[in-house]
PDB file of C-alpha atoms in Angstrom:
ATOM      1  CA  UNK A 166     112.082 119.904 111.965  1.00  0.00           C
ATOM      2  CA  UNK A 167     109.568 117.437 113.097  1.00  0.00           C
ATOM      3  CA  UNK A 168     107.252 118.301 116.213  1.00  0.00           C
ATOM      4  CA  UNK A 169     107.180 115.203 117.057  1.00  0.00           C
ATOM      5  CA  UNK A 170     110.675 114.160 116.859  1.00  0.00           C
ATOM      6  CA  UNK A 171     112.009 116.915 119.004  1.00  0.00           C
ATOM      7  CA  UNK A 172     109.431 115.667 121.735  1.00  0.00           C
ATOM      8  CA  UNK A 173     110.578 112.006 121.582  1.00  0.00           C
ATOM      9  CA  UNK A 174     114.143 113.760 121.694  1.00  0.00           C
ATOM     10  CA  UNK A 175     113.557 115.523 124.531  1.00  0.00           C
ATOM     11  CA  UNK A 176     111.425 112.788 126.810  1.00  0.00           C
ATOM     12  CA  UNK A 177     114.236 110.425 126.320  1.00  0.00           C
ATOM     13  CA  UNK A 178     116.964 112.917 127.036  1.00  0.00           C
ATOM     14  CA  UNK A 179     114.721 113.930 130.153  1.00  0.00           C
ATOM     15  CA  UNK A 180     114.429 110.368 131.142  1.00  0.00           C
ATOM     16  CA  UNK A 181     118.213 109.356 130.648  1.00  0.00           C
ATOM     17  CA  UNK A 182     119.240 112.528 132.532  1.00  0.00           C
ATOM     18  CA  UNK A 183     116.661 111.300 135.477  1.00  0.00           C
ATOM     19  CA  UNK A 184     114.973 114.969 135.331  1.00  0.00           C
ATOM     20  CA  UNK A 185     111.421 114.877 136.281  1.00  0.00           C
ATOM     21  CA  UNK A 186     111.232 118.462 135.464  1.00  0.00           C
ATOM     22  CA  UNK A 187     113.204 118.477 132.319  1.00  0.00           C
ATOM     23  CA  UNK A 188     110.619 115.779 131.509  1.00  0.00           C
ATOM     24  CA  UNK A 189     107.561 117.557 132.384  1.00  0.00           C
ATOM     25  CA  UNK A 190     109.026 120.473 130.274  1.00  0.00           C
ATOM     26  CA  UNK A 191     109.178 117.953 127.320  1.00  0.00           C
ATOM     27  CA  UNK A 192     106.082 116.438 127.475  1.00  0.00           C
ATOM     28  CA  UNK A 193     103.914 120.069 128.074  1.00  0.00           C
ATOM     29  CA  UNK A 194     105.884 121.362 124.553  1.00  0.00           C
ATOM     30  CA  UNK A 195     103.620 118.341 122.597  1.00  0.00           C
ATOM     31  CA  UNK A 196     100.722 119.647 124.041  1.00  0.00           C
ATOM     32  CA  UNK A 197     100.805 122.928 122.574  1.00  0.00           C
ATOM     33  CA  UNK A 198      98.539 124.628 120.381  1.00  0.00           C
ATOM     34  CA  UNK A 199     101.073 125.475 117.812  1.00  0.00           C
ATOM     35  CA  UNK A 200     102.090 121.542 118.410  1.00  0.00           C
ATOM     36  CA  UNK A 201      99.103 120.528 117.629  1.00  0.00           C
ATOM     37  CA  UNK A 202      96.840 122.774 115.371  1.00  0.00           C
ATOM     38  CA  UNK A 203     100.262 124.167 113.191  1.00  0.00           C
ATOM     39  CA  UNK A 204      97.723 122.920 110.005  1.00  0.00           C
ATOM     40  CA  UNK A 205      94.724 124.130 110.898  1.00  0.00           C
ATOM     41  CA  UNK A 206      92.477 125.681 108.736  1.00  0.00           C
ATOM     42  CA  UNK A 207      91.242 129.470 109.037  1.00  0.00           C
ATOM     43  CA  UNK A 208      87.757 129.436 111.030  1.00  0.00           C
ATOM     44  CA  UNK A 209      84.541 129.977 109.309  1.00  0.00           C
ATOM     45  CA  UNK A 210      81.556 131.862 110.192  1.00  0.00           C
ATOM     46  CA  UNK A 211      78.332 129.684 110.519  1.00  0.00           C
ATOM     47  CA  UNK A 212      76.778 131.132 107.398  1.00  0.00           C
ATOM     48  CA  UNK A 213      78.848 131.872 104.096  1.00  0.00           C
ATOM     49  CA  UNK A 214      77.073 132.812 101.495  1.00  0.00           C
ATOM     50  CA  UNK A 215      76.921 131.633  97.620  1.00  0.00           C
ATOM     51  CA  UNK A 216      79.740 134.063  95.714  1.00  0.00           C
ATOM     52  CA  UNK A 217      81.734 133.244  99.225  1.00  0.00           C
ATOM     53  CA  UNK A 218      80.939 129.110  99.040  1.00  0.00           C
ATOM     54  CA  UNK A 219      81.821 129.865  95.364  1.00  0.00           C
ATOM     55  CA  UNK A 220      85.606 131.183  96.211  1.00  0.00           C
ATOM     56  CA  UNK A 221      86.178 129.069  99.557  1.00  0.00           C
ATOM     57  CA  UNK A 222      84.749 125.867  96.522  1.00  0.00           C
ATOM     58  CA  UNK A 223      87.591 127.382  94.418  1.00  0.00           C
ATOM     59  CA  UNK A 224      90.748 127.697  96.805  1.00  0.00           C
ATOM     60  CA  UNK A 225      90.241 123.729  97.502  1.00  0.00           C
ATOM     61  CA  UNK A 226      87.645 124.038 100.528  1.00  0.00           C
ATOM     62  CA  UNK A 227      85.935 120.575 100.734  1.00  0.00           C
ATOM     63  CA  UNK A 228      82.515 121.310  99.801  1.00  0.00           C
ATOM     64  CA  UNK A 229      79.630 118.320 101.564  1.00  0.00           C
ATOM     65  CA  UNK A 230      76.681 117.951 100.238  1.00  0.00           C
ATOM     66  CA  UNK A 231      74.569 116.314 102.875  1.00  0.00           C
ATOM     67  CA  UNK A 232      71.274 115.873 100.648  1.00  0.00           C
ATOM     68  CA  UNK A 233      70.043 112.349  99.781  1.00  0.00           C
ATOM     69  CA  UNK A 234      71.518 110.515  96.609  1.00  0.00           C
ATOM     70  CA  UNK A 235      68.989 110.849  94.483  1.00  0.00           C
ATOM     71  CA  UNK A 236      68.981 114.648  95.123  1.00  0.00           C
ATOM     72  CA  UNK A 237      72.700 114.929  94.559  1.00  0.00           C
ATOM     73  CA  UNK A 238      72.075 112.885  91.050  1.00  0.00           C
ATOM     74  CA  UNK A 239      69.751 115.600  90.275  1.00  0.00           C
ATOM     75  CA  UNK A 240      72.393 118.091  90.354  1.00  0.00           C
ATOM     76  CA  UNK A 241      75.079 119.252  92.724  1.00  0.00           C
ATOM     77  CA  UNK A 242      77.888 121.692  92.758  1.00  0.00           C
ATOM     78  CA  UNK A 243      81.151 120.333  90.288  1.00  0.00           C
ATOM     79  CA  UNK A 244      83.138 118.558  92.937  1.00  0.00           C
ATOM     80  CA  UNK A 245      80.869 118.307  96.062  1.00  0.00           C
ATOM     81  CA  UNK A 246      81.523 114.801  97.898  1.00  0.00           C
ATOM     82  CA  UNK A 247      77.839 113.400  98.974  1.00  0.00           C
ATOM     83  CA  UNK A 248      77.095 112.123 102.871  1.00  0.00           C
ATOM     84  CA  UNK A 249      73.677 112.672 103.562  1.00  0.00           C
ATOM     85  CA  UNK A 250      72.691 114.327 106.522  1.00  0.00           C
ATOM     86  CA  UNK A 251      71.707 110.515 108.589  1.00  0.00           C
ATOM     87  CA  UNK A 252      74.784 109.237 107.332  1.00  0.00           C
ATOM     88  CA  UNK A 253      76.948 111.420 108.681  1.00  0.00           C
ATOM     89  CA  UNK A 254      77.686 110.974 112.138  1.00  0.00           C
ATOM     90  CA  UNK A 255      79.023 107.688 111.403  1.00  0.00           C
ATOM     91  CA  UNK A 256      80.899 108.875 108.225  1.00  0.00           C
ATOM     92  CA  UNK A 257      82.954 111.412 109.829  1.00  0.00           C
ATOM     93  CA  UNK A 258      86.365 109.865 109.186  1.00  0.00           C
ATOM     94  CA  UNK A 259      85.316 110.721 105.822  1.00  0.00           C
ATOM     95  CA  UNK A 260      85.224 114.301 106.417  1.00  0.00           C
ATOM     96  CA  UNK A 261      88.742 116.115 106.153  1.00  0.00           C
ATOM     97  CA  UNK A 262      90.412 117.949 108.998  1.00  0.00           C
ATOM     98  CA  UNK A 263      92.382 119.992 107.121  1.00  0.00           C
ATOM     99  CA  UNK A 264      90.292 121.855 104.953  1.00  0.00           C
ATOM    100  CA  UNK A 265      87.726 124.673 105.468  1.00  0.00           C
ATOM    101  CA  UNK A 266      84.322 122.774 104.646  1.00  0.00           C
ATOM    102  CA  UNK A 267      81.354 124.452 103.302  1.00  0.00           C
ATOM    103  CA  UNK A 268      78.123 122.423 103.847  1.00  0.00           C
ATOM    104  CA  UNK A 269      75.118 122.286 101.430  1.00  0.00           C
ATOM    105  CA  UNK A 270      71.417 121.365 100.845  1.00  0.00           C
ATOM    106  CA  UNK A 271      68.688 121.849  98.869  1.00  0.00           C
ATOM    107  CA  UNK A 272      67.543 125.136 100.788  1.00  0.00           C
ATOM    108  CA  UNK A 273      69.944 125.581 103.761  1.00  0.00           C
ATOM    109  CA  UNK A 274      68.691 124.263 106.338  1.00  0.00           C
ATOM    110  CA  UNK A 275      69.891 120.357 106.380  1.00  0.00           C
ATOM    111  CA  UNK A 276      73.428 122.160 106.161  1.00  0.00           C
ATOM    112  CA  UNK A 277      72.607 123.971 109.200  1.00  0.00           C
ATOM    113  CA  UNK A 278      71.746 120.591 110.544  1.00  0.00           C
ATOM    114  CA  UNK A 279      75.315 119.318 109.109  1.00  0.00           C
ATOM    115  CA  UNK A 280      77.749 122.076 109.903  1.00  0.00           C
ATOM    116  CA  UNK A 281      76.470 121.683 113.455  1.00  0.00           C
ATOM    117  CA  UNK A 282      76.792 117.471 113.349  1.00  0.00           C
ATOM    118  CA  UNK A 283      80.890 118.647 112.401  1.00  0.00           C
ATOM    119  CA  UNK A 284      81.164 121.361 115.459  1.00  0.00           C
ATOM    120  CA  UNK A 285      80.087 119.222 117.768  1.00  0.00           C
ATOM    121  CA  UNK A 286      82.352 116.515 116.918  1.00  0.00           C
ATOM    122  CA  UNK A 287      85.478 119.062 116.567  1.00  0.00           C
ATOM    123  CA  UNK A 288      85.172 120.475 113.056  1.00  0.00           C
ATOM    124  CA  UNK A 289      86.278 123.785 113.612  1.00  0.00           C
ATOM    125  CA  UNK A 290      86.344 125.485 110.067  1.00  0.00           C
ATOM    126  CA  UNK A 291      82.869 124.981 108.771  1.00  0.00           C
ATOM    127  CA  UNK A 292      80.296 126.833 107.459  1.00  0.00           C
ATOM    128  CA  UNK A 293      76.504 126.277 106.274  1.00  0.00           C
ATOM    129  CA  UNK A 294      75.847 127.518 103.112  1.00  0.00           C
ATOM    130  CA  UNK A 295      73.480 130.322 102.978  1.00  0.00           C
ATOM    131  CA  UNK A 296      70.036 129.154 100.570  1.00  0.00           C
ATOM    132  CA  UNK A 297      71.201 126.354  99.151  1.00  0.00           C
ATOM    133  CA  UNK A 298      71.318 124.788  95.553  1.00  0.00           C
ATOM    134  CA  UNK A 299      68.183 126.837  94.965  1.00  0.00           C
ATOM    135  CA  UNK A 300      69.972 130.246  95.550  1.00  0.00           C
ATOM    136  CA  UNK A 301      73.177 128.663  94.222  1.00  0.00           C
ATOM    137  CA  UNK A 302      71.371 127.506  90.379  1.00  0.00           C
ATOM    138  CA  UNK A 303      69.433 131.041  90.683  1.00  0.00           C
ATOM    139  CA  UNK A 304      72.869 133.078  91.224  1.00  0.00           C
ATOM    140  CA  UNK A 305      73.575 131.438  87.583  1.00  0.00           C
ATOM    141  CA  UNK A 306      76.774 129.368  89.287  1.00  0.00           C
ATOM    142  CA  UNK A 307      77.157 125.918  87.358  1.00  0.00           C
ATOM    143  CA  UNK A 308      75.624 122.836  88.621  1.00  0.00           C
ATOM    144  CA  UNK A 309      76.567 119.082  87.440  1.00  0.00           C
ATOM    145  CA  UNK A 310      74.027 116.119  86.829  1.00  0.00           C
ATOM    146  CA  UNK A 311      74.228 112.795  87.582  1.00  0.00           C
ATOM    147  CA  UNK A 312      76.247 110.749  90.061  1.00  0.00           C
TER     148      UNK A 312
END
């Protein structure tokens, strides 16, 4: 049954009925955590590390590769969507809200830079990953050229 619904149900039932607490009731039941955060992705630590990045990359995480285009053209993990790191404050309706994100560099620390861009603006599941492309390619794990 729709959250939502129930709430609209229940303020206008509240309202017609002329029950300020029956409408206080309604209205505190859409504030909620379960109301609001039913779809909410499983929380992250702030490091995950490359066979980890590899599975969460695997069971649909959004992976964000916050390196510079040319970089990315270079080579970047199969499926990676490219902001760089200066774009992304302003490209954060880009960035999905319900998926665990894992975010990568070169070396790991622009992610760092990046996961903490997404926590402060209320990115809950996201995670650096640890080392980079560099300990990514050197793991052996498959990287894709070009744009």
């Amino acid at each position: 049954m729709n959250t939502k619904l129930v709430t609209r149900r229940a303020v206008l039932g509240a309202l017609a009925a002329g029950s300020a607490t029956a409408l206080l009731a309604a209205c505190s039941t859409a504030a909620t955590p379960a109301a609001k955060g039913a779809n909410a992705p499983a929380a992250l630590p702030a490091e995950v590390s490359i066979d980890d990045s590899a599975r969460l990359r695997d069971a649909g995480a959004f992976v964000l590769d916050v390196r510079e285009p040319n970089e990315y053209a270079e080579a970047h993990i199969d499926g990676a969507t490219l902001i760089p790191l200066g774009e992304l404050p302003a490209r954060l309706s880009e960035v999905p809200r319900d998926k665990q994100i894992v975010v990568v560099c070169r070396s790991g620390n622009r992610s760092q830079s990046g996961r903490d861009v997404l926590r402060h603006a209320g990115f809950s599941s996201v995670a650096s990953m640890t080392g980079g492309l560099i300990r990514w390619n050197a793991s052996g794990k498959p990287l894709v050229t070009g744009q």
